[in-house]
Every structure is written in structure tokens, then in C-alpha cells.
Short mmCIF file of C-alpha atoms and ligand atoms in Angstrom, two decimals:
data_model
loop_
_atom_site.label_atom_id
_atom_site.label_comp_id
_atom_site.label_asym_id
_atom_site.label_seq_id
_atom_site.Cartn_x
_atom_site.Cartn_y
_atom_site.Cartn_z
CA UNK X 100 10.29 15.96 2.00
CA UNK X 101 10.01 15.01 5.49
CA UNK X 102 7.44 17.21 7.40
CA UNK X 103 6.85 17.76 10.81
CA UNK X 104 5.23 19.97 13.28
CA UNK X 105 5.80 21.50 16.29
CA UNK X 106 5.06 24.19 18.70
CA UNK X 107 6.69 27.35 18.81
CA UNK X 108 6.27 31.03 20.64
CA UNK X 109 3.31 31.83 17.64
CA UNK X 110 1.90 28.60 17.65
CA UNK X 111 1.85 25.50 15.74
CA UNK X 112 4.93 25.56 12.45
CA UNK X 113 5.59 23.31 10.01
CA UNK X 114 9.32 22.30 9.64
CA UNK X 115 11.54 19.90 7.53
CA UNK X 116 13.33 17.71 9.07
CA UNK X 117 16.89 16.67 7.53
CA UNK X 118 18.66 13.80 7.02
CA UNK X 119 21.17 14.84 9.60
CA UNK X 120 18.38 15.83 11.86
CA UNK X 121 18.67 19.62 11.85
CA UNK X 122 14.85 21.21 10.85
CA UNK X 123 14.37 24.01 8.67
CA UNK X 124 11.31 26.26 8.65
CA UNK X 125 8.54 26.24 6.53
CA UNK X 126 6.01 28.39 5.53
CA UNK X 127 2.94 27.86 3.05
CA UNK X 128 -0.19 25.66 3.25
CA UNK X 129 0.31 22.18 3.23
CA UNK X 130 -2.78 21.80 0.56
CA UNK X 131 -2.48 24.31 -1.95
CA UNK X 132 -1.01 23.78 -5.00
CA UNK X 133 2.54 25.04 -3.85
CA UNK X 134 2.16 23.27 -0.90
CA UNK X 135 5.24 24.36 2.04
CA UNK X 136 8.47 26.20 1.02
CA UNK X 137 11.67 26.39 2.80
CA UNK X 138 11.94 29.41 4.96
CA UNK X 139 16.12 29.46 4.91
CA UNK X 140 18.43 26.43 4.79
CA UNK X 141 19.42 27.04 8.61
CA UNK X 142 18.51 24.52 11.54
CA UNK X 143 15.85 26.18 13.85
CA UNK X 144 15.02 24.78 17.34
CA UNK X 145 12.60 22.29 18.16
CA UNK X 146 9.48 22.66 20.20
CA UNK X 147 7.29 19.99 21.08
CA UNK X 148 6.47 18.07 18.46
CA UNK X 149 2.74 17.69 16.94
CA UNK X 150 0.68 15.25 15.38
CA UNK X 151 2.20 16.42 11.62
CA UNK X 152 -1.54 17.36 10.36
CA UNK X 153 -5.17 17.65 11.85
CA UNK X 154 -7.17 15.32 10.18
CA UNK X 155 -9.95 16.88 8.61
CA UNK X 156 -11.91 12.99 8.79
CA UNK X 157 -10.14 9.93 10.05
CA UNK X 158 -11.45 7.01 7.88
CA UNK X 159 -10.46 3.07 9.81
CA UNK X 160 -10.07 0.20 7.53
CA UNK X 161 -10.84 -3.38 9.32
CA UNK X 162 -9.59 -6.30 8.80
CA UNK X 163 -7.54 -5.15 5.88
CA UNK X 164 -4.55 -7.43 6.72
CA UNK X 165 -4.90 -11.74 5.70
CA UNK X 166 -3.14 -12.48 9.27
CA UNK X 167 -5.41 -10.29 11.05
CA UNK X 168 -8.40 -11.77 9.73
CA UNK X 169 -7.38 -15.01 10.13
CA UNK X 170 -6.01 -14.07 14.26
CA UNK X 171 -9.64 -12.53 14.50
CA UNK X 172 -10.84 -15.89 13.33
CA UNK X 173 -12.72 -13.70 10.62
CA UNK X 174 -13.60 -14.13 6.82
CA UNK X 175 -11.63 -12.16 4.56
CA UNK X 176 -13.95 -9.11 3.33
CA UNK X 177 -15.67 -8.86 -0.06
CA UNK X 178 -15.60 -5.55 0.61
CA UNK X 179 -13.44 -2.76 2.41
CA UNK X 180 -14.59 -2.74 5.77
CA UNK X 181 -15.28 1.24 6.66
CA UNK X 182 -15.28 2.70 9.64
CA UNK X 183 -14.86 6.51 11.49
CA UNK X 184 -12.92 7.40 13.73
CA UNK X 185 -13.53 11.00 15.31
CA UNK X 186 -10.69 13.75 14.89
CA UNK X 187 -10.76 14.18 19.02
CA UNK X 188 -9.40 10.99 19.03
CA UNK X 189 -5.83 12.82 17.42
CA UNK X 190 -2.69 12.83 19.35
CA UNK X 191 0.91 13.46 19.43
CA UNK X 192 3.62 12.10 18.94
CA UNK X 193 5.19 11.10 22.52
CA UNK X 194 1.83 12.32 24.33
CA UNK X 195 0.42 9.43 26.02
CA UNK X 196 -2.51 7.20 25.24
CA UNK X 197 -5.30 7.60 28.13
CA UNK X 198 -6.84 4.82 29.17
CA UNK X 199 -10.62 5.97 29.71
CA UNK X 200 -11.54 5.71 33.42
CA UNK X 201 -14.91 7.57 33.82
CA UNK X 202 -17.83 6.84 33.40
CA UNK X 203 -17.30 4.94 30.00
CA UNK X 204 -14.20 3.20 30.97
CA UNK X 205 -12.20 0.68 29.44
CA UNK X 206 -9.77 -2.07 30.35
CA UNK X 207 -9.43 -4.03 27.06
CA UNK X 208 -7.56 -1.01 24.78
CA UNK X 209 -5.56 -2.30 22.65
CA UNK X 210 -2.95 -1.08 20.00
CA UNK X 211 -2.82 -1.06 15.83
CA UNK X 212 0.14 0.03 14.43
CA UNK X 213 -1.08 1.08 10.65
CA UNK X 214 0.10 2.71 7.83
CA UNK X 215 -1.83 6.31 7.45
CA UNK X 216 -2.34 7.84 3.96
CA UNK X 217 -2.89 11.73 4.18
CA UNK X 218 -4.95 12.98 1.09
CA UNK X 219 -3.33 16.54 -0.33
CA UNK X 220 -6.60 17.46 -2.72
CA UNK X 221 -9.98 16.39 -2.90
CA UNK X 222 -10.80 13.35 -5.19
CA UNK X 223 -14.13 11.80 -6.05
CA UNK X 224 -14.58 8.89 -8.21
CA UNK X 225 -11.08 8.31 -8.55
CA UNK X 226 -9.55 5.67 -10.96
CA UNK X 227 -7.00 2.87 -8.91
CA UNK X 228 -4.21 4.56 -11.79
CA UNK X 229 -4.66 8.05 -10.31
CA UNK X 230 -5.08 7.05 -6.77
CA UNK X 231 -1.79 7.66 -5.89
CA UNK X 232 -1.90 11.31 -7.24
CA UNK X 233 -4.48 12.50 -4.63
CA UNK X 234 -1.93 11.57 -1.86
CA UNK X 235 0.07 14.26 0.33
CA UNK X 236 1.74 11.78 2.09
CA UNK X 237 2.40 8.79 4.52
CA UNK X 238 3.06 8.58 8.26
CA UNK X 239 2.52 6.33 11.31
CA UNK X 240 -0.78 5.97 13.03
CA UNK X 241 -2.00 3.78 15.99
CA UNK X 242 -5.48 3.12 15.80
CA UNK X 243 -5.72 2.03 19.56
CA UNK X 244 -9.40 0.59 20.01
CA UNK X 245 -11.43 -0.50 23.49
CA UNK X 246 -12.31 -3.80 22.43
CA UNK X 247 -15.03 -3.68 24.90
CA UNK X 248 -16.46 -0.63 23.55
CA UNK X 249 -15.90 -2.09 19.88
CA UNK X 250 -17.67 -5.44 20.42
CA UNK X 251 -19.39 -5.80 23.28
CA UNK X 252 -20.99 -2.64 24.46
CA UNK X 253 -21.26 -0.17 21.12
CA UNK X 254 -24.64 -1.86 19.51
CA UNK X 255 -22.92 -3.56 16.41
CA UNK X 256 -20.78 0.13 15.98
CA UNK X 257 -17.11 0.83 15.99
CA UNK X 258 -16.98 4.57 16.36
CA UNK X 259 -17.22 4.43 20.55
CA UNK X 260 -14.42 2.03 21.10
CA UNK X 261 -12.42 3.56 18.37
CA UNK X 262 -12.94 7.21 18.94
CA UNK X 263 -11.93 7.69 22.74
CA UNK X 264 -9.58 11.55 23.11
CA UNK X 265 -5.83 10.28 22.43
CA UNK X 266 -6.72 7.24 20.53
CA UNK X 267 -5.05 8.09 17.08
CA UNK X 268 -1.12 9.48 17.98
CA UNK X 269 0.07 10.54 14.37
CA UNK X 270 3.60 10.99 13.38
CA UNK X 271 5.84 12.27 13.81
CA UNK X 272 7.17 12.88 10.25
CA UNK X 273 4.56 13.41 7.67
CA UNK X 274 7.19 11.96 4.35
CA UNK X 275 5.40 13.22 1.52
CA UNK X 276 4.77 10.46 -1.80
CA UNK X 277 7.60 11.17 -4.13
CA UNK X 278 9.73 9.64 -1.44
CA UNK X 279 7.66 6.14 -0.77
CA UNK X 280 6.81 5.54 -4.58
CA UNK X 281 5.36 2.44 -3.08
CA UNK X 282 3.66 2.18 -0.24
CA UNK X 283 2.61 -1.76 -0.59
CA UNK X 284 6.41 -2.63 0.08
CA UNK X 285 7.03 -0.85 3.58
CA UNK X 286 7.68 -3.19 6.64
CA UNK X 287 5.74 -2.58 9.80
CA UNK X 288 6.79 -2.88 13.37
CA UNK X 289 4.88 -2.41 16.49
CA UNK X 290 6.50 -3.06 20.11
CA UNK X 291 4.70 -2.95 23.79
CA UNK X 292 7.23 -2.30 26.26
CA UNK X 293 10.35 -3.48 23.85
CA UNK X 294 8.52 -6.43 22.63
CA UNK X 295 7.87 -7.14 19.35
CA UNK X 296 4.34 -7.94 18.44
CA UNK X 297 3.11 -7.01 15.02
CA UNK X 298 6.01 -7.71 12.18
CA UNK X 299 4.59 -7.62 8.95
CA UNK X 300 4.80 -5.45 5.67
CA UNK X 301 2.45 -3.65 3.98
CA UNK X 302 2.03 -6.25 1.17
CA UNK X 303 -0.10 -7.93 3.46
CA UNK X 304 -2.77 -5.39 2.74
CA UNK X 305 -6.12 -7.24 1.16
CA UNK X 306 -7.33 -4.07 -0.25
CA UNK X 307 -4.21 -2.01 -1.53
CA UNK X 308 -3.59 1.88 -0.90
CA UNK X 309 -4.72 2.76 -4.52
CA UNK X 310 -7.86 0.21 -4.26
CA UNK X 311 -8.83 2.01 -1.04
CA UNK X 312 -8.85 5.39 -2.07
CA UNK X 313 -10.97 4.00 -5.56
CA UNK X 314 -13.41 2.38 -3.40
CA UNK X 315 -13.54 5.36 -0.69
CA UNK X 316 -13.45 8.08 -3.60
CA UNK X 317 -16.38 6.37 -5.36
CA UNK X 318 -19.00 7.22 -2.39
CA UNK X 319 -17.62 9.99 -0.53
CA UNK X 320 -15.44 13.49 -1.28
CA UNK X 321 -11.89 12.70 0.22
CA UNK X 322 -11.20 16.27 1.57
CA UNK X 323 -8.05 17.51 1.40
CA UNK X 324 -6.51 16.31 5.23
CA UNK X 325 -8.25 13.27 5.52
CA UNK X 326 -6.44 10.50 6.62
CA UNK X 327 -7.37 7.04 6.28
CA UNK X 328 -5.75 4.45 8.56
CA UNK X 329 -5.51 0.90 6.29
CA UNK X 330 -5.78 -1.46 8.82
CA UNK X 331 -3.42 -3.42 11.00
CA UNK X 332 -1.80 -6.69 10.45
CA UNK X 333 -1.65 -9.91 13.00
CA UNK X 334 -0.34 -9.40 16.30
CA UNK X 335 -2.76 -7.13 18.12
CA UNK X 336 -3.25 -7.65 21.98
CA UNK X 337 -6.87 -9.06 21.40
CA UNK X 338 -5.04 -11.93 19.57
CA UNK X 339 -3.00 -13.61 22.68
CA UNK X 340 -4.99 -16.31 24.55
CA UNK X 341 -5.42 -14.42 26.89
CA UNK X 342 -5.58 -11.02 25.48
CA UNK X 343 -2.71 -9.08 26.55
CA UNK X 344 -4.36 -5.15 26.74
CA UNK X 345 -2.41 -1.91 27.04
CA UNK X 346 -1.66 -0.93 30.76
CA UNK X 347 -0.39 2.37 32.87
CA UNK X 348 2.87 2.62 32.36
CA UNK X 349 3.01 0.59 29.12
CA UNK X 350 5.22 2.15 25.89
CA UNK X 351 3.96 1.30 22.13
CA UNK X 352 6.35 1.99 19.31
CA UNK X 353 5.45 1.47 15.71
CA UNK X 354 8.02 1.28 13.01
CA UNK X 355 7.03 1.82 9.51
CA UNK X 356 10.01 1.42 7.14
CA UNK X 357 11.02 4.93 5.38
CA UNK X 358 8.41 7.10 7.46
CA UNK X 359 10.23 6.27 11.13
CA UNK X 360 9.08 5.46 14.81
CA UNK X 361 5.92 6.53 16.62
CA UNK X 362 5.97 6.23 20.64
CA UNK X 363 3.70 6.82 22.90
CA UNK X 364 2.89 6.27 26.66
CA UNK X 365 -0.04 4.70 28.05
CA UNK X 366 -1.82 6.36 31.14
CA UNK X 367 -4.87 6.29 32.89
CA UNK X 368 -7.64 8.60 33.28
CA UNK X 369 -7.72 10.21 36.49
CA UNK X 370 -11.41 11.83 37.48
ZN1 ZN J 52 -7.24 -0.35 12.76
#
């Protein structure tokens, strides 16, 4: 299924989208055991669309891509490399990315297009075979970053330049696992203003989706709505000579093969 949300005259609904893009309601919770059912097989209207969940936790994965590490002039990790992003930072679909202006402003934010993996029920000390079971579903993230927050100015920590309000747009379609059997073999495609500048696939990954939820699983409860972002691959702005950062006005849209397109605008902080 193909899941989305949107807002409507009660609030925030759940809605499947169709092939032929007509949506039809849904009703249910998204993590019990029945998960969503159809409402009625006939199309509904569309309000503005949402970020498909609220992430309970938002778990980053650096450097999780060979031609990252190597455009980051960085060893590839013995280990996953962890970090948090905050659940403020979640945005949606077509909302814009605001470029922090105030008093812990940024000019070097830059863009990650990622595949995100939305956990549907708790797992601990999960086996790599099972992994996959714990998994809702995939959709698009961009893990947009201040690089000057990241390295220069956040004492050795990621979570202030990663964790700005609008930093993580989700979505839009949530496509649950029994439709992306797979998820090492999905190509990814991020562009800034029409241009392409990531182009990879997700077989790129150094640590796998099923290797990331064994590691993560073995120290910490993956809750039911946490999402964990697995890292970008080569092509980020921070990688041009010179760095080529996300400006007012800009557009980023990231492709991920079978899920769709997430686009957002960039602003700027007015204050
Ligand atoms: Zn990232």
C-alpha cells in the first residue's frame, strides 16, 4: 500500500493513494496489528499533504555510503556511525526548508537525500534475518544538515547542525514493505534547482537496512514510529570545491525508485 497523509476539516487522515492517483480513506492505527483499512473504494479530496508519520525518534546514519566517505575524504566506519536527529526537525512534503537566521544562524545547510526506514513494532535484539519484519515501511527523507553547526561550532556533536525546525521533510508516500521486498536495490536521485547531484542506488549502503536495524536493535528499543535515515551517498553540497550550500529560493527534489519524489523549497528565516 501506498500511504499518505493529509489535512482535512477534523484534522490530520491517513489515505491511500492509487495507482491512477485517486486516494481513498483510511481509518485504523498505522501500528497495531491491523494496521489502516480502507474506508470505501471511492476517491476523496486532497488536503495538504503531511509528512506521512511523526517520528516517534529520528535515528541519522553517517557516512553510510563508500562515495560519501571517500567525497568526505573519510575512512570507511568499523562501525555504524549513530546519530539523533530531533522530531522538531520534521517537515512536509512541499513545505519549505528554513534556513536559520537568528541568533544561531547558518549559511552552509546543505541537503541529503536518504532512504528512511519507518519501524511498525518495537524490536530489541533483533537478528539481521528478522530485520526486515520489524519494518512498516519506506519513504523519502532529506536529512538537510548546517555544516557549520555540524563541524565547526557543535563541540564534536551532530545533533545542533542536524536538528534545526524543518530539517527532515518526509514523504510524501509512506509505501509499506511488501511492496519494496528489497530495499538495497532502489536508485536514488537528488536535484538542486533541476540539477542532478546525488545519483546513486541504495547498494551503495556500507551497513545494509537489515544490518542497521541488528546493530540499532541490539542497544536500544526501536519504538514503533521511529525512523532511521541510512545515510546519503556522494554528491552533497559540502563536496564541490567550493561547497555549493542551499540558498533562498533554491528547490531540492529527491527521487527514490518505487517510493516517488520529495520537493521542497528553501527559505530563510525572517526575525
Ligand atoms: Zn544524513
Amino acid at each position: 500500500m501506498r500511504i499518505i497523509r493529509h489535512l482535512t476539516s477534523d484534522g490530520p487522515a491517513y489515505a491511500s493513494l492509487q495507482q491512477d492517483g485517486n486516494a481513498f480513506a483510511l481509518t485504523g492505527d498505522l501500528y497495531s496489528q491491523n494496521g489502516l483499512q480502507l474506508v470505501s473504494a471511492s476517491p476523496i479530496p486532497l488536503g495538504r499533504r503531511l509528512a506521512p508519520i511523526q517520528p516517534v525518534n529520528i535515528i541519522g546514519i553517517g557516512l553510510n555510503y563508500r562515495g560519501h566517505a571517500r567525497e568526505m575524504n573519510r575512512p570507511l566506519p568499523e562501525f555504524p556511525m549513530i546519530f539523533v536527529k530531533t522530531t522538531n526537525s520534521t517537515q512536509d512534503p512541499s513545505a519549505p526548508i528554513v534556513l536559520p537566521g537568528s541568533r544561531n544562524a547558518s549559511h552552509e545547510v546543505d541537503y541529503e537525500g536518504e532512504l528512511a526506514v519507518v519501524i511498525g513494532r518495537a524490536a530489541k535484539n533483533v537478528s539481521r534475518a528478522q530485520a526486515l519484519d520489524y519494518v512498516l515501511g519506506y519513504t523519502v527523507a532529506n536529512d538537510v544538515s548546517a555544516r557549520d553547526w555540524q563541524f565547526k561550532w557543535g563541540n564534536g556533536q551532530f545533533c545542533q547542525g542536524k536538528g534545526f525546525d524543518t530539517f527532515c521533510p518526509l514523504g510524501p508516500v509512506l509505501v509499506t514493505r511488501d511492496e519494496i521486498p528489497d530495499p538495497g536495490q532502489l536508485a536514488l536521485r537528488t536535484w538542486v534547482n533541476g540539477e542532478l547531484r546525488q545519483d546513486s542506488t541504495t547498494s551503495d549502503l556500507i551497513f545494509d537496512v537489515p544490518e542497521l536495524i541488528a546493530f540499532l536493535s541490539a542497544s536500544k528499543t526501536l519504538l514503533p514510529g521511529t525512523v532511521i535515515l541510512t545515510g546519503t551517498p556522494s554528491g552533497v553540497g559540502a563536496g564541490f570545491q567550493p561547497p555549493r550550500y542551499l540558498q533562498p529560493g533554491d528547490t531540492v527534489a529527491i527521487e527514490i525508485e518505487r517510493i516517488g519524489t520529495l520537493e521542497n523549497t528553501v527559505t530563510r528565516e525572517s526575525f
